[in-house]
Coordinates of N, CA, C and O in Angstrom, one line a residue:
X25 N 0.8 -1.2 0.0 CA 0.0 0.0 0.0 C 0.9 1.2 0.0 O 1.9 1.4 0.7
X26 N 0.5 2.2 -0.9 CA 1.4 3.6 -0.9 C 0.9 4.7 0.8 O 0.0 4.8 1.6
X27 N 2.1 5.1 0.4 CA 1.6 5.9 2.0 C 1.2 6.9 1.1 O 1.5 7.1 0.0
X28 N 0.1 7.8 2.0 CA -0.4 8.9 1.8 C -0.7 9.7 3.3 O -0.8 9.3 4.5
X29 N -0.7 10.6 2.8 CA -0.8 11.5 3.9 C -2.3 11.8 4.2 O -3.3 11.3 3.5
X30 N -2.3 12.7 5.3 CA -3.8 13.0 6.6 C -4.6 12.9 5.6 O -5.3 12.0 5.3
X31 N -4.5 14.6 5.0 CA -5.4 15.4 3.8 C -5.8 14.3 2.5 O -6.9 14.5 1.9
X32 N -5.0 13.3 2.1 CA -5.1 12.3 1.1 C -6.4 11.4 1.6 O -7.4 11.1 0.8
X33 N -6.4 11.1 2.9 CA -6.7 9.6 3.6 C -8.4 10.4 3.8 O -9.5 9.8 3.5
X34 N -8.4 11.7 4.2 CA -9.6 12.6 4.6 C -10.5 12.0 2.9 O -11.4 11.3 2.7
X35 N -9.7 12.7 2.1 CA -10.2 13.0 1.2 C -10.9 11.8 0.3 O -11.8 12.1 -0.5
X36 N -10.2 10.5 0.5 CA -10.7 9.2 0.2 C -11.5 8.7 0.8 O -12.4 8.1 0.2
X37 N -11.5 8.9 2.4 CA -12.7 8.0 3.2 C -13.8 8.9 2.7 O -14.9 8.3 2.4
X38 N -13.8 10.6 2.4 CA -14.8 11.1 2.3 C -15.8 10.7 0.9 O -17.0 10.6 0.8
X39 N -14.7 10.6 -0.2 CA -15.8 10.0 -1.2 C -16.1 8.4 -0.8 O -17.2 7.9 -1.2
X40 N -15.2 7.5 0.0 CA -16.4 6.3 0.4 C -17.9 6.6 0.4 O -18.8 6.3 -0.4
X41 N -17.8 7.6 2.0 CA -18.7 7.6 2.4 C -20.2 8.6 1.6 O -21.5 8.5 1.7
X42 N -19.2 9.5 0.8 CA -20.4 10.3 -0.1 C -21.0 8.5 -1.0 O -22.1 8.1 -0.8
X43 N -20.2 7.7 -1.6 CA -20.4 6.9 -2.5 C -21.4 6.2 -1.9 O -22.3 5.9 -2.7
X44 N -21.6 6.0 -0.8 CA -22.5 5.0 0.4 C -24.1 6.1 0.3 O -25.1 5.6 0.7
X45 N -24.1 7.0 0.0 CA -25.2 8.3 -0.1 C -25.4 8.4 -1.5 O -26.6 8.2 -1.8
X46 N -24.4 8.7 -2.5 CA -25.1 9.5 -3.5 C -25.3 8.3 -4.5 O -25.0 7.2 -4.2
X47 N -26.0 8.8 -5.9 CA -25.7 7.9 -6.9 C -24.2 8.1 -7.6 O -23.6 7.2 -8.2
X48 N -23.9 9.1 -7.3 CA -22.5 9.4 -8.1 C -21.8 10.5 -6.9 O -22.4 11.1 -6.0
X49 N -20.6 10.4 -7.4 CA -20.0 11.6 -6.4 C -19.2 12.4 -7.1 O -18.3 11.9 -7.8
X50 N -19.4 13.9 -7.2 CA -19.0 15.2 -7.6 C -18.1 16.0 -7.1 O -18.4 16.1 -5.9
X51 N -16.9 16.8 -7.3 CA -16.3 17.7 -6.6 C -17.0 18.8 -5.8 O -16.3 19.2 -4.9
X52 N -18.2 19.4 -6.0 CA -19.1 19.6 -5.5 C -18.9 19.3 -3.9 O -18.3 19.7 -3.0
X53 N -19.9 18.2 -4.2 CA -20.1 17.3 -3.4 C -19.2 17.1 -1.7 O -19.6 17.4 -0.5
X54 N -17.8 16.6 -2.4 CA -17.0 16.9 -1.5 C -16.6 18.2 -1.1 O -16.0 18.2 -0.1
X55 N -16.8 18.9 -1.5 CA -16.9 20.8 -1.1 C -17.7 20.7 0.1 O -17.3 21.0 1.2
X56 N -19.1 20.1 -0.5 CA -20.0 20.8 0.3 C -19.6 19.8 1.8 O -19.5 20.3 2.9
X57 N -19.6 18.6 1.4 CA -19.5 17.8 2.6 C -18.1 18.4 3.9 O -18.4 18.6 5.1
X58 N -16.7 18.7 3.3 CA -15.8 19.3 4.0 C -15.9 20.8 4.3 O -15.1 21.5 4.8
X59 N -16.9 21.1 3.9 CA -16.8 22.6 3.6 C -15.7 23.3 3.6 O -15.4 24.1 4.4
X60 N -15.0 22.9 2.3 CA -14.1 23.4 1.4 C -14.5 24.0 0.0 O -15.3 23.6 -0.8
X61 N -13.6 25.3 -0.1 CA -13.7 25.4 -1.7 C -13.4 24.6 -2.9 O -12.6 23.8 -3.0
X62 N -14.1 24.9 -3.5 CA -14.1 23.8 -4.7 C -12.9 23.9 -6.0 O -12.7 23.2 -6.9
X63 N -12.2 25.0 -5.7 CA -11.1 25.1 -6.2 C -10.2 23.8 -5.7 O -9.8 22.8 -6.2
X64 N -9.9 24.7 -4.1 CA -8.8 23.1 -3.2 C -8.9 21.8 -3.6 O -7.9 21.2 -4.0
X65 N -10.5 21.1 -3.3 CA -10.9 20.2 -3.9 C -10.4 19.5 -5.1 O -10.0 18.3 -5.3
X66 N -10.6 20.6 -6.1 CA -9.6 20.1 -7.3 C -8.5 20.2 -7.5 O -8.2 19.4 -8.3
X67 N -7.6 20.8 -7.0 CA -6.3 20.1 -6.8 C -5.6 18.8 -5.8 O -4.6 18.2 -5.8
X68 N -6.7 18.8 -4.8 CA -6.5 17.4 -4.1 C -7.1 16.3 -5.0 O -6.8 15.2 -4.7
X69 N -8.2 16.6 -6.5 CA -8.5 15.4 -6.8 C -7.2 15.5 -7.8 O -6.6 14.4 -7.8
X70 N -6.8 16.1 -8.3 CA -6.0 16.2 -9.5 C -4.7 15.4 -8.6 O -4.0 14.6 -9.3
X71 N -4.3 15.6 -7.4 CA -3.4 14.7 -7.2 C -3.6 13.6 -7.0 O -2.7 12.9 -7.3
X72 N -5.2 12.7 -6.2 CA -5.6 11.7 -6.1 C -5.7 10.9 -7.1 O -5.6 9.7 -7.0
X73 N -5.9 11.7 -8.5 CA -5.6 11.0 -10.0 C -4.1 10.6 -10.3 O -3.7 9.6 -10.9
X74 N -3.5 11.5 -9.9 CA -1.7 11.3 -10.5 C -1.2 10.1 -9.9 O -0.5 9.3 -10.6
X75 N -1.8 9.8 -8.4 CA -1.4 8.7 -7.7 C -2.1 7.6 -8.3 O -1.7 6.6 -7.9
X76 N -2.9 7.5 -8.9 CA -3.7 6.3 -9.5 C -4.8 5.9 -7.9 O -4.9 4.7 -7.6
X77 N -5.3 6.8 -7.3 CA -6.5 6.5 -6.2 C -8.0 6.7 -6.4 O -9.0 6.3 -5.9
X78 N -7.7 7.8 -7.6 CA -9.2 8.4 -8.2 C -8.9 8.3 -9.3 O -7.7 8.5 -9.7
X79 N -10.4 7.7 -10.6 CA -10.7 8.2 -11.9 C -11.8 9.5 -12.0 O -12.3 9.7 -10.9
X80 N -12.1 10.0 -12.9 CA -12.9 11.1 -12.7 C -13.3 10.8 -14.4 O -12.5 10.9 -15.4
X81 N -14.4 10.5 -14.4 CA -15.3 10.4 -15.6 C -15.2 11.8 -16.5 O -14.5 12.7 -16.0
X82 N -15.8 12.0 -17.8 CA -15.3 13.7 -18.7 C -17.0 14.0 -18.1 O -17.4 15.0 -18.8
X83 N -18.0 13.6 -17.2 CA -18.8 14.0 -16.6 C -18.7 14.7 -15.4 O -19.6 15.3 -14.7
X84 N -17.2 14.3 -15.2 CA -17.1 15.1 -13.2 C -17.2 14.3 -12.3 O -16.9 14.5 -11.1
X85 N -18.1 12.6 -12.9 CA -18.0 12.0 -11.6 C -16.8 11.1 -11.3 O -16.2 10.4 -12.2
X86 N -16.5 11.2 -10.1 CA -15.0 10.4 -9.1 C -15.7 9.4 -8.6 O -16.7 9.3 -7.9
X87 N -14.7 8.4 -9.3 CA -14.8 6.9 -8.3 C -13.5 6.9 -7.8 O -12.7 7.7 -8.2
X88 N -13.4 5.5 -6.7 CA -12.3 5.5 -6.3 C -11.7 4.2 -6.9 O -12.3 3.2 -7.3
X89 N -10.7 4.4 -6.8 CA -9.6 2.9 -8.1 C -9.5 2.0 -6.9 O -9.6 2.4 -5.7
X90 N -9.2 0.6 -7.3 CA -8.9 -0.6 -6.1 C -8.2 0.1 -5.0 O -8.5 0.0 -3.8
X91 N -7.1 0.7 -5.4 CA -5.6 1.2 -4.0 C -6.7 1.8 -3.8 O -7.6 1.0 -3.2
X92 N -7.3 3.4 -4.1 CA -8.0 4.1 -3.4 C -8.8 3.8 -2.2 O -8.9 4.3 -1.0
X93 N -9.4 2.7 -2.8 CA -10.8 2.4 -1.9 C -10.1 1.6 -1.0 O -10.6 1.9 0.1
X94 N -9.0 0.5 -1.0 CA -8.4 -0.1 0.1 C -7.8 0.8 0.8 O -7.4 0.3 1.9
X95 N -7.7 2.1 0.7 CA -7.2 2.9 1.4 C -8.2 3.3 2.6 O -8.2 3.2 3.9
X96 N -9.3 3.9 1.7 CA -10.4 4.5 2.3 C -11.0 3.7 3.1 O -11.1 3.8 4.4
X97 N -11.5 2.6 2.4 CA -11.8 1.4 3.4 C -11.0 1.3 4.6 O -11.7 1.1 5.6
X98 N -9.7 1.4 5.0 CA -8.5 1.0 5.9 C -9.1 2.5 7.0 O -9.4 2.3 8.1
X99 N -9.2 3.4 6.5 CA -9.0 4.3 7.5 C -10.8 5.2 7.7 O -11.0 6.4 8.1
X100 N -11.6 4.3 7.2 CA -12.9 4.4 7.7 C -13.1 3.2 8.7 O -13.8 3.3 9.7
X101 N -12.6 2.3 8.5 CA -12.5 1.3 9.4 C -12.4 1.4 10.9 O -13.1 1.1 11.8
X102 N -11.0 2.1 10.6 CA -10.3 2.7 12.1 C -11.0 3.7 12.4 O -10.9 3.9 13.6
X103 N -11.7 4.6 11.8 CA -12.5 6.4 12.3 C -13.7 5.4 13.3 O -13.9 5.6 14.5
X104 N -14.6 4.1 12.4 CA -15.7 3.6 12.8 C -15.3 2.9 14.1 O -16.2 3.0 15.0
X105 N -13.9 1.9 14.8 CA -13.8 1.4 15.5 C -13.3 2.3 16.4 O -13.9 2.2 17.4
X106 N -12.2 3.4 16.4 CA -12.4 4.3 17.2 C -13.3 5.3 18.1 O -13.0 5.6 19.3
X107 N -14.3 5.6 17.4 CA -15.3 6.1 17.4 C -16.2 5.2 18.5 O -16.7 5.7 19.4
X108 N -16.3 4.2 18.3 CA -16.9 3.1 18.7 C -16.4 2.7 20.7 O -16.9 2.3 21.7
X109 N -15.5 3.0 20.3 CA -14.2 2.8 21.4 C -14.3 3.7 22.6 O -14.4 3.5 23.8
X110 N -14.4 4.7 21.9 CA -14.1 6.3 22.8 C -16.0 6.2 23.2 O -16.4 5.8 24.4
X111 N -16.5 6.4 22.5 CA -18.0 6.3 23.2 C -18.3 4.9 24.5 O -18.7 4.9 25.7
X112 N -17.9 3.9 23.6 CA -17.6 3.1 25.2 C -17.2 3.6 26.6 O -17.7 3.7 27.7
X113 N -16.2 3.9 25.9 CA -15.4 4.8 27.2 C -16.0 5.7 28.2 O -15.6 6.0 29.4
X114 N -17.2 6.2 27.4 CA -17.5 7.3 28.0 C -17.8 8.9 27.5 O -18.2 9.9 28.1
X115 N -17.4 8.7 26.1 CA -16.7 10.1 25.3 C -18.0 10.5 25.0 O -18.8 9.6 25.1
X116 N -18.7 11.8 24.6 CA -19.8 12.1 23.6 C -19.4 11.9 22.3 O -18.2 12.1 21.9
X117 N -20.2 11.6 21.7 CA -20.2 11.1 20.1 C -19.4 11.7 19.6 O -18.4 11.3 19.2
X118 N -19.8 13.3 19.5 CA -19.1 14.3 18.8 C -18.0 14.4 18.8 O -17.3 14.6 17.8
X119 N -17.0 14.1 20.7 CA -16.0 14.1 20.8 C -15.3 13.0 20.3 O -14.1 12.9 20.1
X120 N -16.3 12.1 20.2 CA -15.0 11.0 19.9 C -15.4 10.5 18.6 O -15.2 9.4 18.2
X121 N -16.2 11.5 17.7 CA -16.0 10.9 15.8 C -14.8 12.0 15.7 O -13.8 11.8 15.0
X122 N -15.0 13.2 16.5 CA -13.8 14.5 16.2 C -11.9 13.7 16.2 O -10.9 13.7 15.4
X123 N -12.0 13.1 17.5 CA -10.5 12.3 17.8 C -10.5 11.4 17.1 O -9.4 11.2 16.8
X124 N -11.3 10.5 16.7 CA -10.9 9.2 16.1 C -10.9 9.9 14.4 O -10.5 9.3 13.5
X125 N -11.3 11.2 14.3 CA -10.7 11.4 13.0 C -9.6 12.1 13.2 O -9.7 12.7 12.1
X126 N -8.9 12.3 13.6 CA -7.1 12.6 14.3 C -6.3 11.3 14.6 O -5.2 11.0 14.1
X127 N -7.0 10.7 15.2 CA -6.6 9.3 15.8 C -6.0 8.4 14.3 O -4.8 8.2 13.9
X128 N -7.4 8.0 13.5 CA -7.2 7.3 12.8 C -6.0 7.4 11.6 O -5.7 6.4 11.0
X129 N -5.3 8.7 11.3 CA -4.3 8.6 10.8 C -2.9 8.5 11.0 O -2.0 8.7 10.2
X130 N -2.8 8.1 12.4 CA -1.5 7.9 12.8 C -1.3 6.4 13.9 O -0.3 6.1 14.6
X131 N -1.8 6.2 13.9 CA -2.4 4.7 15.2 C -1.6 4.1 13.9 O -1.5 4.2 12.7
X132 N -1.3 3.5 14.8 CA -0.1 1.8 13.8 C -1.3 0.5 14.1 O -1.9 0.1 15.1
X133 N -1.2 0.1 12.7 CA -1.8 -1.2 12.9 C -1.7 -2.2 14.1 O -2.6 -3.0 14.5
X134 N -0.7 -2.0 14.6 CA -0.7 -3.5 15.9 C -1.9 -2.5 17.4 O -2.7 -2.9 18.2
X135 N -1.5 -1.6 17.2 CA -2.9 -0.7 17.9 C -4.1 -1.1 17.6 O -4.7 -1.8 18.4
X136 N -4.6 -0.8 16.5 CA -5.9 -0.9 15.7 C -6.2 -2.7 15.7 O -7.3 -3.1 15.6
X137 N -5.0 -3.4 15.9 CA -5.6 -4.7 16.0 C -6.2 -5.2 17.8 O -7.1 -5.9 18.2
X138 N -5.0 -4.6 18.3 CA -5.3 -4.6 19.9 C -6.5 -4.0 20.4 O -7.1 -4.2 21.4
X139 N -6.7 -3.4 19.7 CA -8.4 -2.8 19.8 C -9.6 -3.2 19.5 O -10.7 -3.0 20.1
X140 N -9.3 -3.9 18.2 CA -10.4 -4.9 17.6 C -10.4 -5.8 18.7 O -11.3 -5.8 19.6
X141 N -9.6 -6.7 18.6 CA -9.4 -7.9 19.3 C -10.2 -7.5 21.0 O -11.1 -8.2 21.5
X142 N -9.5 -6.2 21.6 CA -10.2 -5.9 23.2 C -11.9 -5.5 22.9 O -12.8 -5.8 23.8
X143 N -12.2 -4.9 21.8 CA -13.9 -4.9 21.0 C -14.2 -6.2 21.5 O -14.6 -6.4 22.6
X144 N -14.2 -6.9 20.5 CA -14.4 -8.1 19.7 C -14.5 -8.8 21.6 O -15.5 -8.3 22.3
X145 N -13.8 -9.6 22.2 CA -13.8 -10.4 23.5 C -14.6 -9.7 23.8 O -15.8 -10.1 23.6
X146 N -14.6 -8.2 24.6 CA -15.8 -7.6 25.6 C -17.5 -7.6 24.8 O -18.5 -6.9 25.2
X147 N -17.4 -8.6 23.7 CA -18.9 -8.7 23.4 C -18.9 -7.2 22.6 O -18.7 -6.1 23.2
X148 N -19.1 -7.4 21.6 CA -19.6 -6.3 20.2 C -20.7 -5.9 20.1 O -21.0 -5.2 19.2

């Protein structure tokens, strides 16, 4: 898997999760969801293309390519088990979708598995 960075990882779980909502997903779209300009937007997709993570149809709509989506998938994963984790704990939702989207891009896998795994035994 290629490393990518925060802004990269944001930007891919985000069209997952638009993809899970829309019938298609737009630069738009992601604007409106990050509330970002749509300028920015397009230069983060124009680099998500160079990397081979996004195609972008001559209609505007973005899918994401196999790497992409294994990406996104990987670090929607961790946003959803952290998130999950921290409210356990005790956290308000808000606070702990806010940290686990901080969290999730720097936690090392043997973390994210020790967490599954303490999930997973204390009954899911």
């Amino acid at each position: 898997m290629v490393n990518t960075n925060e802004s990269a990882e944001n930007y891919l779980e985000t069209i997952l999760i638009l993809s899970k909502k829309l019938p298609v997903v737009r630069s738009v779209d992601i604007a409106n969801e990050l509330g970002f300009k749509k300028s920015s937007i397009s230069v983060a997709m124009k680099n998500l293309r160079n990397k081979n993570q996004i195609t972008v149809t001559n209609e505007g709509y973005i899918y994401l390519t196999d790497e992409g989506r294994s990406i996104a998938e990987m670090i929607y994963e961790r946003h959803e088990l952290l998130s999950e984790c921290l409210v356990r704990l005790g956290v308000s939702e808000e606070t702990a979708t806010e940290d686990a989207c901080r969290i999730e891009h720097v936690i090392s896998r043997e973390s994210i598995e020790a967490i599954k795994k303490h999930i997973n035994a204390s009954g899911k």
